[in-house]
Short mmCIF file of C-alpha atoms in Angstrom, two decimals:
data_model
loop_
_atom_site.label_atom_id
_atom_site.label_comp_id
_atom_site.label_asym_id
_atom_site.label_seq_id
_atom_site.Cartn_x
_atom_site.Cartn_y
_atom_site.Cartn_z
CA MET A 3 -6.34 -30.49 -42.87
CA HIS A 4 -8.44 -31.31 -39.93
CA PHE A 5 -5.28 -31.57 -37.70
CA SER A 6 -4.09 -28.23 -38.95
CA SER A 7 -7.46 -26.70 -38.02
CA LEU A 8 -7.12 -28.14 -34.50
CA LEU A 9 -3.69 -26.55 -34.17
CA GLN A 10 -5.16 -23.19 -35.21
CA LEU A 11 -7.94 -23.57 -32.66
CA GLN A 12 -5.44 -24.51 -29.93
CA ALA A 13 -3.28 -21.53 -30.73
CA PHE A 14 -6.32 -19.24 -30.58
CA TRP A 15 -7.43 -20.71 -27.27
CA VAL A 16 -3.97 -20.17 -25.76
CA MET A 17 -4.19 -16.56 -26.77
CA VAL A 18 -7.73 -16.26 -25.19
CA SER A 19 -6.61 -18.03 -22.01
CA SER A 20 -3.59 -15.76 -21.73
CA THR A 21 -5.75 -12.69 -22.18
CA LEU A 22 -8.16 -13.80 -19.52
CA GLN A 23 -5.30 -14.71 -17.10
CA TYR A 24 -3.42 -11.44 -17.37
CA PHE A 25 -6.28 -8.99 -18.01
CA PRO A 26 -6.77 -8.30 -14.28
CA SER A 27 -3.14 -7.20 -13.89
CA SER A 28 -3.85 -4.11 -15.98
CA TRP A 29 -6.62 -3.00 -13.59
CA GLY A 30 -4.13 -1.86 -11.01
CA HIS A 31 -2.38 0.79 -13.16
CA TYR A 32 -4.62 3.83 -13.42
CA ASP A 33 -1.47 5.65 -14.68
CA VAL A 34 -3.17 8.04 -17.12
CA CYS A 35 -5.36 10.95 -15.98
CA LYS A 36 -6.69 11.99 -19.40
CA THR A 37 -6.21 11.15 -23.02
CA GLU A 38 -7.02 12.98 -26.19
CA ILE A 39 -9.57 11.28 -28.40
CA TYR A 40 -11.27 12.06 -31.71
CA SER A 41 -14.95 11.76 -32.45
CA GLU A 42 -17.50 13.10 -34.94
CA GLU A 43 -17.61 16.30 -32.95
CA GLY A 44 -13.82 16.69 -33.14
CA LYS A 45 -11.00 16.48 -30.62
CA LYS A 46 -11.88 16.14 -26.96
CA TRP A 47 -10.50 14.86 -23.62
CA ASP A 48 -11.40 11.55 -22.05
CA TYR A 49 -10.81 11.79 -18.30
CA MET A 50 -9.95 8.81 -16.09
CA ALA A 51 -9.18 8.09 -12.40
CA CYS A 52 -5.43 8.03 -11.91
CA GLN A 53 -2.86 7.43 -9.18
CA PRO A 54 0.99 7.53 -8.80
CA GLU A 55 2.86 4.33 -9.34
CA SER A 56 3.58 2.18 -6.24
CA THR A 57 7.13 2.01 -5.09
CA GLU A 58 9.21 0.13 -2.44
CA GLU A 59 11.38 3.20 -1.98
CA MET A 60 9.06 5.13 0.27
CA SER A 61 11.82 5.05 2.94
CA ARG A 62 13.79 7.46 0.85
CA TYR A 63 11.34 10.19 1.56
CA GLN A 64 10.77 9.76 5.30
CA LYS A 65 12.20 11.31 8.44
CA VAL A 66 13.30 8.97 11.19
CA LYS A 67 13.18 9.62 14.95
CA LEU A 68 14.42 7.35 17.74
CA ASP A 69 13.19 7.49 21.32
CA PRO A 70 15.19 7.57 23.55
CA SER A 71 17.40 9.69 21.36
CA ASP A 72 20.59 8.22 22.90
CA ILE A 73 19.63 4.61 22.31
CA THR A 74 22.04 4.02 19.36
CA CYS A 75 25.21 2.17 20.25
CA GLY A 76 28.70 3.57 20.09
CA ASP A 77 28.73 6.47 22.59
CA PRO A 78 30.51 5.34 24.58
CA PRO A 79 32.06 2.51 22.52
CA GLU A 80 30.84 -0.99 23.41
CA THR A 81 31.68 -4.61 22.56
CA TYR A 82 28.79 -7.01 21.94
CA CYS A 83 28.61 -10.85 22.18
CA ALA A 84 26.69 -13.15 19.87
CA LEU A 85 23.32 -14.25 21.23
CA GLU A 86 24.03 -17.89 20.23
CA ASN A 87 27.57 -17.89 21.70
CA PRO A 88 28.31 -15.79 24.80
CA TYR A 89 32.08 -16.33 24.31
CA MET A 90 32.14 -14.80 20.73
CA CYS A 91 32.46 -11.11 21.62
CA ASN A 92 33.91 -9.45 18.53
CA ASN A 93 31.15 -7.06 17.53
CA GLU A 94 32.35 -3.53 18.39
CA CYS A 95 30.31 -0.40 18.07
CA ASP A 96 32.06 3.02 18.08
CA ALA A 97 30.12 6.10 16.92
CA SER A 98 33.39 7.99 16.40
CA THR A 99 34.73 5.50 13.83
CA PRO A 100 32.69 5.30 10.60
CA GLU A 101 33.60 1.69 9.97
CA LEU A 102 32.31 0.71 13.45
CA ALA A 103 29.33 3.05 13.73
CA HIS A 104 25.68 1.92 13.32
CA PRO A 105 23.51 5.04 12.94
CA PRO A 106 19.77 4.90 12.21
CA GLU A 107 20.13 5.78 8.53
CA LEU A 108 21.67 2.38 7.89
CA MET A 109 18.21 0.84 8.31
CA PHE A 110 17.23 2.57 5.06
CA ASP A 111 20.35 2.52 2.84
CA ARG A 112 20.72 0.26 -0.25
CA GLU A 113 20.69 -3.39 0.49
CA GLY A 114 23.28 -5.82 -0.91
CA ARG A 115 26.43 -4.32 0.64
CA ASN A 116 29.08 -6.61 2.01
CA PRO A 117 29.46 -6.54 4.96
CA THR A 118 25.78 -5.83 5.74
CA THR A 119 25.08 -2.36 7.15
CA PHE A 120 22.63 -1.95 10.06
CA TRP A 121 21.44 0.21 12.96
CA GLN A 122 22.19 -1.16 16.42
CA SER A 123 20.93 -0.21 19.87
CA THR A 124 22.84 -0.15 23.12
CA SER A 125 22.94 -3.47 24.97
CA TRP A 126 20.49 -4.38 27.80
CA LYS A 127 22.94 -3.17 30.41
CA LYS A 128 20.12 -1.64 32.56
CA TYR A 129 18.37 -4.99 33.01
CA PRO A 130 15.82 -5.65 34.57
CA LYS A 131 14.58 -2.29 33.37
CA PRO A 132 12.90 -2.95 29.95
CA LEU A 133 14.96 -2.23 26.88
CA VAL A 134 12.33 -0.19 24.96
CA VAL A 135 12.94 1.63 21.66
CA ASN A 136 10.46 3.56 19.45
CA ILE A 137 11.40 4.04 15.83
CA THR A 138 9.11 6.57 14.14
CA MET A 139 9.03 7.06 10.37
CA SER A 140 7.21 10.16 9.19
CA TRP A 141 6.40 11.23 5.57
CA ASN A 142 4.58 14.51 6.22
CA LYS A 143 2.23 13.13 3.54
CA THR A 144 -0.64 10.64 3.38
CA ILE A 145 0.61 7.30 2.00
CA GLU A 146 -1.43 4.36 0.69
CA LEU A 147 0.22 1.00 1.49
CA THR A 148 0.36 -1.41 -1.46
CA ASP A 149 2.49 -4.30 -0.17
CA ASP A 150 3.84 -5.93 3.03
CA ILE A 151 5.86 -3.86 5.47
CA VAL A 152 9.04 -5.88 5.97
CA ILE A 153 11.61 -5.31 8.79
CA THR A 154 14.94 -7.23 8.63
CA PHE A 155 16.78 -7.84 11.88
CA GLU A 156 20.47 -8.57 12.03
CA SER A 157 20.23 -9.74 15.59
CA GLY A 158 17.53 -12.12 16.78
CA ARG A 159 14.04 -10.93 16.09
CA PRO A 160 12.50 -9.24 19.20
CA GLU A 161 10.44 -11.38 21.59
CA GLN A 162 7.96 -8.52 21.95
CA MET A 163 7.11 -5.76 19.48
CA ILE A 164 4.27 -3.58 18.33
CA LEU A 165 3.80 -2.00 14.87
CA GLU A 166 1.66 1.16 15.06
CA LYS A 167 0.29 3.66 12.53
CA SER A 168 -0.87 7.24 12.56
CA LEU A 169 -3.22 8.90 10.10
CA ASP A 170 -2.86 12.41 11.56
CA TYR A 171 0.84 13.11 11.36
CA GLY A 172 1.71 11.49 14.71
CA ARG A 173 -0.90 13.17 16.90
CA THR A 174 -2.69 9.90 17.67
CA TRP A 175 -1.62 6.30 17.14
CA GLN A 176 -3.38 2.94 16.59
CA PRO A 177 -1.81 -0.52 16.71
CA TYR A 178 -1.42 -2.31 13.40
CA GLN A 179 -0.15 -5.64 14.83
CA PHE A 180 1.32 -7.16 17.98
CA TYR A 181 4.28 -9.59 17.86
CA ALA A 182 5.43 -11.85 20.73
CA SER A 183 6.98 -15.16 21.43
CA ASP A 184 3.96 -15.73 23.81
CA CYS A 185 1.00 -13.48 22.90
CA LEU A 186 -1.08 -14.43 25.91
CA GLU A 187 1.70 -13.61 28.37
CA ALA A 188 2.90 -10.44 26.61
CA PHE A 189 -0.38 -8.81 25.50
CA HIS A 190 -3.19 -10.93 26.95
CA MET A 191 -4.21 -11.78 23.37
CA GLU A 192 -4.79 -15.09 21.63
CA ALA A 193 -2.16 -15.90 19.03
CA LYS A 194 -3.38 -15.62 15.39
CA THR A 195 -2.04 -15.23 11.91
CA ALA A 196 -3.10 -13.19 8.89
CA GLN A 197 -4.54 -16.36 7.40
CA ASP A 198 -7.06 -16.50 10.27
CA LEU A 199 -8.68 -13.28 9.11
CA THR A 200 -11.88 -13.09 7.02
CA GLN A 201 -13.48 -10.38 4.91
CA GLN A 202 -15.65 -9.49 7.94
CA ARG A 203 -12.68 -9.40 10.35
CA VAL A 204 -10.02 -7.89 8.03
CA LEU A 205 -9.73 -4.87 10.27
CA ASP A 206 -9.05 -6.88 13.43
CA ILE A 207 -5.78 -6.13 15.26
CA ILE A 208 -4.10 -9.45 15.98
CA CYS A 209 -1.08 -10.72 17.89
CA THR A 210 1.11 -13.18 15.99
CA GLU A 211 3.87 -15.54 17.21
CA ASP A 212 5.08 -16.34 13.67
CA TYR A 213 8.04 -13.94 13.80
CA SER A 214 9.25 -14.10 17.44
CA ARG A 215 9.76 -17.72 18.55
CA GLY A 216 13.12 -19.29 19.14
CA TYR A 217 16.57 -18.39 17.77
CA VAL A 218 16.74 -16.60 14.44
CA TRP A 219 19.68 -17.32 12.21
CA LYS A 220 20.82 -16.71 8.70
CA TYR A 221 17.58 -17.24 6.73
CA ASP A 222 14.98 -16.14 9.28
CA LYS A 223 15.41 -12.42 9.89
CA HIS A 224 12.21 -10.91 8.66
CA VAL A 225 9.20 -9.51 10.48
CA ARG A 226 6.21 -8.73 8.31
CA PHE A 227 2.97 -6.84 8.38
CA GLU A 228 0.92 -8.78 5.85
CA ILE A 229 -0.80 -6.29 3.53
CA LYS A 230 -1.14 -8.66 0.59
CA ASP A 231 -2.77 -11.37 2.69
CA ARG A 232 -5.45 -8.87 3.62
CA PHE A 233 -5.90 -7.73 -0.02
CA ALA A 234 -6.26 -11.41 -0.97
CA LEU A 235 -9.37 -11.71 1.11
CA PHE A 236 -11.14 -9.63 -1.54
CA ALA A 237 -9.00 -10.18 -4.64
CA GLY A 238 -8.21 -13.87 -4.29
CA PRO A 239 -4.94 -15.70 -3.47
CA GLN A 240 -3.20 -14.43 -6.69
CA LEU A 241 -4.87 -10.97 -6.49
CA HIS A 242 -6.50 -11.63 -9.87
CA ASN A 243 -9.91 -10.24 -8.84
CA VAL A 244 -8.68 -6.73 -8.22
CA ALA A 245 -12.11 -5.35 -9.28
CA SER A 246 -13.56 -6.72 -6.09
CA LEU A 247 -10.75 -5.20 -3.98
CA TYR A 248 -11.14 -1.81 -5.65
CA GLY A 249 -14.88 -2.06 -5.24
CA GLN A 250 -14.44 -2.49 -1.49
CA LEU A 251 -11.85 0.32 -1.23
CA ASP A 252 -14.25 2.58 -3.13
CA THR A 253 -17.24 2.03 -0.92
CA THR A 254 -15.77 1.21 2.50
CA LYS A 255 -13.99 4.19 4.12
CA ASN A 256 -12.74 2.17 7.15
CA LEU A 257 -11.07 -0.32 4.88
CA ARG A 258 -9.45 2.40 2.79
CA ASP A 259 -8.23 4.18 5.93
CA PHE A 260 -6.81 0.92 7.31
CA PHE A 261 -4.24 0.80 4.50
CA THR A 262 -3.50 4.57 4.72
CA ILE A 263 -0.82 6.15 6.88
CA THR A 264 1.12 9.36 7.55
CA ASP A 265 3.55 7.74 10.06
CA ILE A 266 4.67 4.26 11.18
CA ARG A 267 6.14 3.41 14.59
CA ILE A 268 8.02 0.26 15.44
CA SER A 269 7.97 -0.24 19.22
CA LEU A 270 10.65 -2.73 20.32
CA LEU A 271 9.75 -3.95 23.79
CA ARG A 272 11.96 -6.97 24.52
CA PRO A 273 14.98 -8.15 22.59
CA ALA A 274 15.69 -11.74 21.61
CA THR A 275 17.04 -13.78 24.53
CA GLY A 276 16.97 -17.30 23.21
CA ALA A 277 16.26 -18.63 26.68
CA THR A 278 13.80 -18.42 29.53
CA VAL A 279 16.46 -17.08 31.94
CA ILE A 280 18.47 -13.92 31.21
CA ASP A 281 22.26 -14.19 31.47
CA GLU A 282 22.82 -11.26 33.82
CA LYS A 283 26.64 -11.86 33.74
CA ASN A 284 26.70 -11.09 30.00
CA LEU A 285 24.06 -8.55 29.09
CA SER A 286 25.99 -7.52 26.01
CA ARG A 287 24.27 -10.45 24.22
CA TYR A 288 20.91 -8.67 24.27
CA PHE A 289 20.25 -5.75 21.89
CA TYR A 290 18.35 -4.74 18.70
CA ALA A 291 19.92 -4.51 15.21
CA ILE A 292 17.92 -3.72 12.06
CA SER A 293 19.44 -3.76 8.57
CA ASP A 294 16.42 -2.86 6.44
CA VAL A 295 12.82 -1.52 6.67
CA LYS A 296 10.74 -1.77 3.48
CA VAL A 297 7.54 0.17 3.12
CA HIS A 298 5.76 -0.24 -0.23
CA GLY A 299 3.24 2.47 -1.11
CA ARG A 300 2.17 5.47 -3.08
CA CYS A 301 1.14 9.05 -2.44
CA LYS A 302 -2.51 9.45 -1.74
CA CYS A 303 -3.83 11.84 -4.39
CA ASN A 304 -7.55 10.85 -4.26
CA LEU A 305 -7.29 9.42 -7.85
CA HIS A 306 -6.66 12.90 -9.23
CA ALA A 307 -2.94 12.63 -10.04
CA ASN A 308 -0.57 10.13 -11.54
CA THR A 309 2.64 11.88 -10.37
CA CYS A 310 3.97 12.55 -6.91
CA VAL A 311 7.16 14.68 -6.65
CA PHE A 312 9.64 15.11 -3.88
CA ASP A 313 10.34 18.85 -3.84
CA GLY A 314 11.65 20.87 -0.94
CA ASN A 315 11.93 17.79 1.33
CA LYS A 316 8.20 17.11 0.90
CA LEU A 317 6.10 14.82 -1.27
CA THR A 318 3.43 16.58 -3.32
CA CYS A 319 0.79 15.36 -5.77
CA GLU A 320 0.90 16.98 -9.20
CA CYS A 321 -2.87 17.34 -9.42
CA GLU A 322 -5.01 16.92 -12.52
CA HIS A 323 -8.77 17.16 -13.08
CA ASN A 324 -8.78 20.84 -12.08
CA THR A 325 -8.08 19.93 -8.45
CA THR A 326 -5.45 21.31 -6.07
CA GLY A 327 -3.98 20.79 -2.58
CA PRO A 328 -1.40 18.42 -1.16
CA GLU A 329 -3.66 15.45 -1.87
CA CYS A 330 -5.72 17.03 -4.68
CA GLY A 331 -8.40 17.32 -2.05
CA ARG A 332 -10.28 20.38 -3.30
CA CYS A 333 -11.26 22.09 -6.59
CA LYS A 334 -9.40 25.06 -7.98
CA ARG A 335 -11.08 28.45 -7.24
CA SER A 336 -12.22 28.78 -10.82
CA HIS A 337 -13.56 25.29 -10.98
CA GLN A 338 -16.07 24.97 -8.08
CA GLY A 339 -19.16 24.42 -10.25
CA ARG A 340 -19.97 21.41 -8.07
CA PHE A 341 -18.65 19.98 -4.87
CA TRP A 342 -15.22 18.26 -4.95
CA SER A 343 -15.26 14.46 -4.97
CA PRO A 344 -12.45 11.91 -5.06
CA GLY A 345 -12.04 9.82 -8.17
CA SER A 346 -13.44 6.38 -8.27
CA TYR A 347 -11.84 3.05 -9.37
CA LEU A 348 -15.17 2.01 -10.80
CA PRO A 349 -16.18 1.19 -13.43
CA ILE A 350 -13.19 -0.95 -14.32
CA PRO A 351 -10.78 -0.38 -16.02
CA LYS A 352 -10.75 3.47 -16.30
CA GLY A 353 -12.69 4.40 -13.19
CA THR A 354 -14.49 7.73 -12.88
CA ALA A 355 -12.47 10.98 -12.80
CA ASN A 356 -15.05 13.18 -11.07
CA ILE A 357 -13.34 16.28 -12.39
CA CYS A 358 -13.94 19.67 -11.02
CA VAL A 359 -15.99 21.90 -13.40
CA PRO A 360 -15.85 25.68 -13.88
CA ASN A 361 -17.95 27.94 -11.72
CA ILE A 362 -21.41 28.52 -13.13
CA SER A 363 -20.69 32.22 -13.43
CA SER A 364 -17.64 31.59 -15.61
CA ILE A 365 -19.39 29.24 -18.07
CA GLY A 366 -22.75 30.98 -18.40
CA THR A 367 -25.50 28.58 -19.35
CA ASN A 368 -23.11 26.04 -20.92
CA VAL A 369 -22.55 22.96 -18.82
CA CYS A 370 -20.68 20.62 -21.18
CA ASP A 371 -18.49 21.19 -24.25
CA ASN A 372 -16.97 17.75 -24.95
CA GLU A 373 -13.52 19.07 -24.06
CA LEU A 374 -12.97 20.47 -20.56
CA GLN A 375 -16.50 19.73 -19.28
CA ARG A 376 -17.08 16.32 -20.82
CA CYS A 377 -20.06 14.18 -19.82
CA GLN A 378 -18.93 11.12 -17.90
CA ASN A 379 -20.08 7.49 -17.70
CA GLY A 380 -21.39 7.34 -21.27
CA GLY A 381 -23.44 10.57 -21.07
CA THR A 382 -23.82 12.74 -24.20
CA CYS A 383 -23.55 16.56 -24.42
CA GLN A 384 -26.59 18.13 -26.00
CA ASN A 385 -26.04 21.50 -27.71
CA ASN A 386 -23.26 22.35 -25.28
CA MET A 387 -26.05 22.96 -22.74
CA ARG A 388 -26.60 19.81 -20.63
CA CYS A 389 -25.57 16.23 -20.35
CA HIS A 390 -27.99 13.45 -21.23
CA CYS A 391 -27.07 10.66 -18.79
CA LEU A 392 -27.32 6.89 -19.24
CA SER A 393 -29.63 4.91 -16.96
CA GLY A 394 -28.14 4.62 -13.49
CA TYR A 395 -26.22 7.99 -13.54
CA TYR A 396 -27.12 11.53 -12.80
CA GLY A 397 -25.46 14.86 -11.95
CA ILE A 398 -24.25 17.90 -13.98
CA LEU A 399 -21.73 15.69 -15.85
CA CYS A 400 -23.38 12.28 -15.14
CA GLU A 401 -20.70 11.80 -12.50
CA LYS A 402 -22.94 10.28 -9.83
CA ARG A 403 -24.65 6.91 -9.53
CA HIS A 404 -28.28 6.48 -8.45
CA CYS A 405 -27.25 3.47 -6.32
CA GLU A 406 -25.23 5.81 -4.04
CA LYS A 407 -28.58 7.16 -2.69
CA GLU A 408 -29.95 3.73 -1.96
CA THR A 409 -29.84 2.12 1.49
CA GLY A 410 -27.37 -0.59 0.60
CA GLY A 411 -25.16 1.68 -1.40
CA CYS A 412 -23.47 0.63 -4.66
CA SER A 413 -22.41 -3.01 -4.95
CA THR A 414 -19.13 -3.98 -6.45
CA ASP A 415 -20.93 -5.72 -9.32
CA SER A 416 -20.80 -2.44 -11.30
CA GLY A 417 -17.09 -2.84 -11.47
CA GLN A 418 -17.37 -6.12 -13.21
CA GLU A 419 -19.14 -4.80 -16.27
CA ALA A 420 -15.99 -4.23 -18.27
CA VAL A 421 -14.76 -7.73 -17.33
CA LEU A 422 -17.99 -9.34 -18.46
CA THR A 423 -18.00 -7.34 -21.74
CA SER A 424 -14.40 -8.46 -22.46
CA SER A 425 -15.08 -12.06 -21.49
CA SER A 426 -18.22 -12.10 -23.70
CA SER A 427 -16.30 -10.74 -26.67
CA LEU A 428 -13.66 -13.46 -26.29
CA LEU A 429 -16.31 -16.19 -26.00
CA ILE A 430 -18.01 -14.98 -29.21
CA GLY A 431 -14.54 -15.10 -30.91
CA VAL A 432 -14.09 -18.70 -29.83
CA LEU A 433 -17.56 -19.70 -31.10
CA CYS A 434 -16.90 -18.04 -34.47
CA VAL A 435 -13.66 -19.97 -34.88
CA LEU A 436 -15.40 -23.23 -33.95
CA ARG A 437 -18.04 -22.57 -36.56
CA LEU A 438 -15.42 -21.91 -39.24
CA LEU A 439 -13.63 -25.14 -38.42
CA THR A 440 -16.74 -27.19 -38.71
CA MET A 441 -17.79 -25.78 -42.16
#
């Protein structure tokens, strides 16, 4: 009997451990903007922060531009030699023949084809003039990055490259990361890796030699911009402490903007050479070839939409919470009872919707009604006249936190409340089972 009780306890503990282990994974969803609930007062809406699902298919919605515009191989036709073997010259590029053409769109087609499809540049036939190519990807929409940017090269990875971003539709550019076989020589920068970064230096622009040194063969084709390594500085190695990450994104605009883009530019500055001396007698060995560019992200909708549609060659948020605009960045005309505010990830796990409320003239003296204008953050509606807010919150709908007015701002600890409550409940459950087993 005692052995049976121990087995029951073990099974219960496995369930508890599993819940604790996987509970954080649900934090990242925010896929519902509102839900209908029932209370003593009747049916009403419960509003939550929400965002579109992340996807690795962002490249399907972009426009691509190459500079110079005539840098793609095949016009006129050209034969290329392998970097590792100057006598193996059987790679032909001919823009007039579909089977031999390598246009830019092949960087973004479906992977897994045999043979592999890829874009290819002209060779370095104008050496010693630098072989420079700018590949610009534009979404005409603000995008939030959610995973590593991964570029797959079919030739050797470039010896010098810069990844840049724009947050204003290509008007201005900032470097994301420098890549070189010798950072000091190429960019006068000390070589570093993403693992060298800290929470305090997460926004540093670094030069890495991880993706540029030596020959690159079958299994070593990728160049990365490490988004997840930077997330891990706040959320832990397995990204289990997402509450901490969301707390930082909520309260630190520079950090939030760092992972936000409208455009990406890949600046290829020097192709793979595999040697210190250029073989000027066989310059057809030196070129760029890219088979895939993966950009993982979601539309930025300011936590006011869970759907982003591609309509009329443009990505658009389907706004909720009485908001409108390409990024749900303003209140509807009839719902400007208070200033627009983005949603908040906190408190975990539902966040704060910060819905837009009707204009005062349209709702008379009524401020809340438990349906459209529902008190937030645990506040209660009194006689459909005003919200009675819990300690720590204020505003027409209890949508603001007192800590926001304090000098240090709001700490991320508030986002841990739901976690502590859940963990406490589970611990009480364990203690109850232990007591039953000892009776």
